Amino acid sequence: MKLSRPDLFRQAAYLAGTWVPAGTDGIDVLNPSTGARLGAVPKITASQTGQAIEQAQTAFHTFKRLTGKQRSAMLRRWYELMLQHAQDLATIMTAEQGKPLSEARAEIDYAAAYLEWFAEEAKRVYGDTILAPKASQRISVTKEAVGVCAAITPWNFPSAMVTRKIGPALAAGCTVVLKPAQQTPFSALALCVLAEEAGFPAGTISVLTGESASIGGELLANPSVRKLSFTGSTPVGKTLMAAAAGTVKKLSLELGGNAPFIVFEDADLDAAVAGAMLSKFRNAGQTCVCANRFLVHRDIHDAFVAKLAHAVAGMKMGDGFDPASQLGPLIDAKAIEKVSRLVDDAREAGAIVLQGGRHHQAGKHFYAPTVLTEVTSHMEISREEIFGPVVAVQRFSNEAEAVEIANATPYGLAAYFYTRDLNRTIRVSEALDFGIVGVNEGAVSTEVAPFGGVKESGFGKEGSKYGLEEYLEKKYVCVGNVA
Ligand code: SIN
């Protein structure tokens, strides 16, 4: 890895202002593309996690008293440092996550945008005054930082999920103990180096590397942690939710998805194909908002599939550092097994493989971009989040049927549809039970809009003006006996 700032690459955890180096029992981090060992990070224990929480609690008392403008200035400085070192941050990300360097570079901009946004929002926390029922009373509502927050982030967006959680927490005046995914800790640690430089006091941020059982266990059990924000799978989210009940923590859960991508008979097919490519193949399909089920009207099915298959056939898969690569590897062997299992199951159940449907010669963790047709709702591939570069197409005959199929899932994160009919746009966006709806648009993620799902995709919004609210508690003050 060639970095202009080699010190951004830390084989250490960051425990309330102190860098704790990896020992001999550290956890190896591998490049998913080549299998090469990049380095190791320490296995932080439950007791060290407890220390980080205690120091976060101490730091909270002072940090929450800073003005919004002071916290805003630190976040702004962190944002600027991210942009200044964007190339290094992207390089670290590609090395540990595998996504093409250009995509990693785009993620750094996306991640930094959350810091910029919440730097601005830090100055805009408002309360209310309420007309009291008695003449002698005055009622006001203020908003206060929740307290120490735990953040558990996934490997698919190693930087953006960190800033999307830490940004609003710090803007609100909370302190944060972060546990990044075991596969991609170096991006979070590099961000932490820059946060230190931006002036965040010791204890406001800790980045703890290691195993979920010890770190997560303590984060959930410790009563000083007042909120947990988690991005990851629905089964893990349910376990965390149950564990958080013990100390009644506030929660934000951004869990799995099973996004329908509906192409109606009146759609602009070229726009639909472009949107499908964007939505499906971002991060090799390892994105919670990726299109998972393509529902295509029978009248335009063959034309849409032909165009899409042509676009997919032209995709270049390879190592993320090869400038020609548009698709990188999947994260690990487990991910490959899951995608292979889903494709094989669909094939056995009658799906037709138009493209791919096998490993890719680029390496052990590469799965060829795949297009399946004649998929049905009963197949596993329609019920599970694929998290791989597989387009699974099924036909429908009318709008009501498309909406019914789209909603027939316990998930409710993102949904997409393409149409040129204004009435249908309104009708279908209202009928879809999802937190995010893209109409004639395949790329919906942005710091200015609320990201989050409904049903078993979780709750709590990230980004936008709503994102800050998740880290604030309302306090009602009633002043009585006013003369
Ligand atoms: C995710 O996959 O969890 C996040 C994707 C995004 O921010 O677009």
Coordinates of N, CA and C and ligand atoms in Angstrom, one line a residue, residues 110 114 154 156-157 160-161 164 231-232 254-255 282 286-290 387 413 444-446 451, ligand 1:
Y110 N -18.6 10.5 0.0 CA -19.9 10.3 0.6 C -19.8 10.3 2.1
Y114 N -21.2 13.4 5.3 CA -21.9 13.3 6.5 C -21.3 14.2 7.6
P154 N -20.5 -2.0 9.8 CA -20.3 -3.1 8.9 C -19.1 -2.9 8.0
N156 N -19.1 -3.4 4.6 CA -19.4 -3.1 3.2 C -19.1 -1.6 2.9
F157 N -19.4 -0.7 3.9 CA -19.0 0.7 3.7 C -18.2 1.1 4.9
A160 N -18.2 5.3 5.3 CA -19.4 6.0 5.4 C -20.3 5.6 6.5
M161 N -20.3 4.4 6.9 CA -21.1 4.0 8.1 C -20.6 4.5 9.4
R164 N -21.5 8.4 9.3 CA -23.0 8.5 9.4 C -23.5 8.3 10.8
T231 N -25.5 -1.1 12.2 CA -25.8 -1.4 10.8 C -25.3 -2.9 10.6
G232 N -26.2 -3.7 10.1 CA -25.8 -5.1 9.8 C -27.0 -5.9 9.6
E254 N -30.1 -0.3 11.5 CA -30.2 -0.3 10.0 C -29.9 -1.7 9.6
L255 N -30.9 -2.5 9.3 CA -30.7 -3.9 9.1 C -30.8 -4.3 7.6
R282 N -23.3 -1.7 -7.3 CA -22.5 -0.9 -6.3 C -21.9 -1.9 -5.3
Q286 N -23.0 -5.8 -2.6 CA -23.0 -5.9 -1.2 C -23.4 -4.6 -0.5
T287 N -24.6 -4.3 -0.7 CA -25.2 -3.0 -0.2 C -26.6 -3.3 0.3
C288 N -27.0 -2.8 1.4 CA -28.3 -3.0 1.9 C -29.4 -2.5 1.0
V289 N -29.1 -1.5 0.3 CA -30.2 -0.9 -0.6 C -30.1 -1.4 -2.0
C290 N -29.2 -2.4 -2.3 CA -29.1 -3.0 -3.6 C -30.4 -3.6 -4.1
F387 N -26.7 -10.1 -1.5 CA -25.4 -9.5 -1.2 C -24.3 -10.0 -2.1
L413 N -36.5 -1.8 3.5 CA -35.5 -0.8 3.4 C -35.7 0.1 2.2
V444 N -30.0 6.3 -4.5 CA -30.8 7.1 -3.6 C -30.0 7.6 -2.3
S445 N -28.8 7.1 -2.1 CA -28.2 7.4 -0.9 C -27.5 8.8 -0.9
T446 N -27.8 9.6 0.1 CA -27.2 11.0 0.1 C -27.3 11.4 1.6
F451 N -32.0 8.1 5.7 CA -31.7 6.7 5.3 C -32.2 5.8 6.4
Ligands
SIN1 C1 -25.5 0.0 3.6 O1 -25.5 -0.9 2.7 O2 -25.7 -0.3 4.7 C2 -25.4 1.5 3.3 C3 -25.6 1.8 1.9 C4 -25.7 3.3 1.6 O3 -25.4 4.1 2.4 O4 -26.0 3.6 0.5

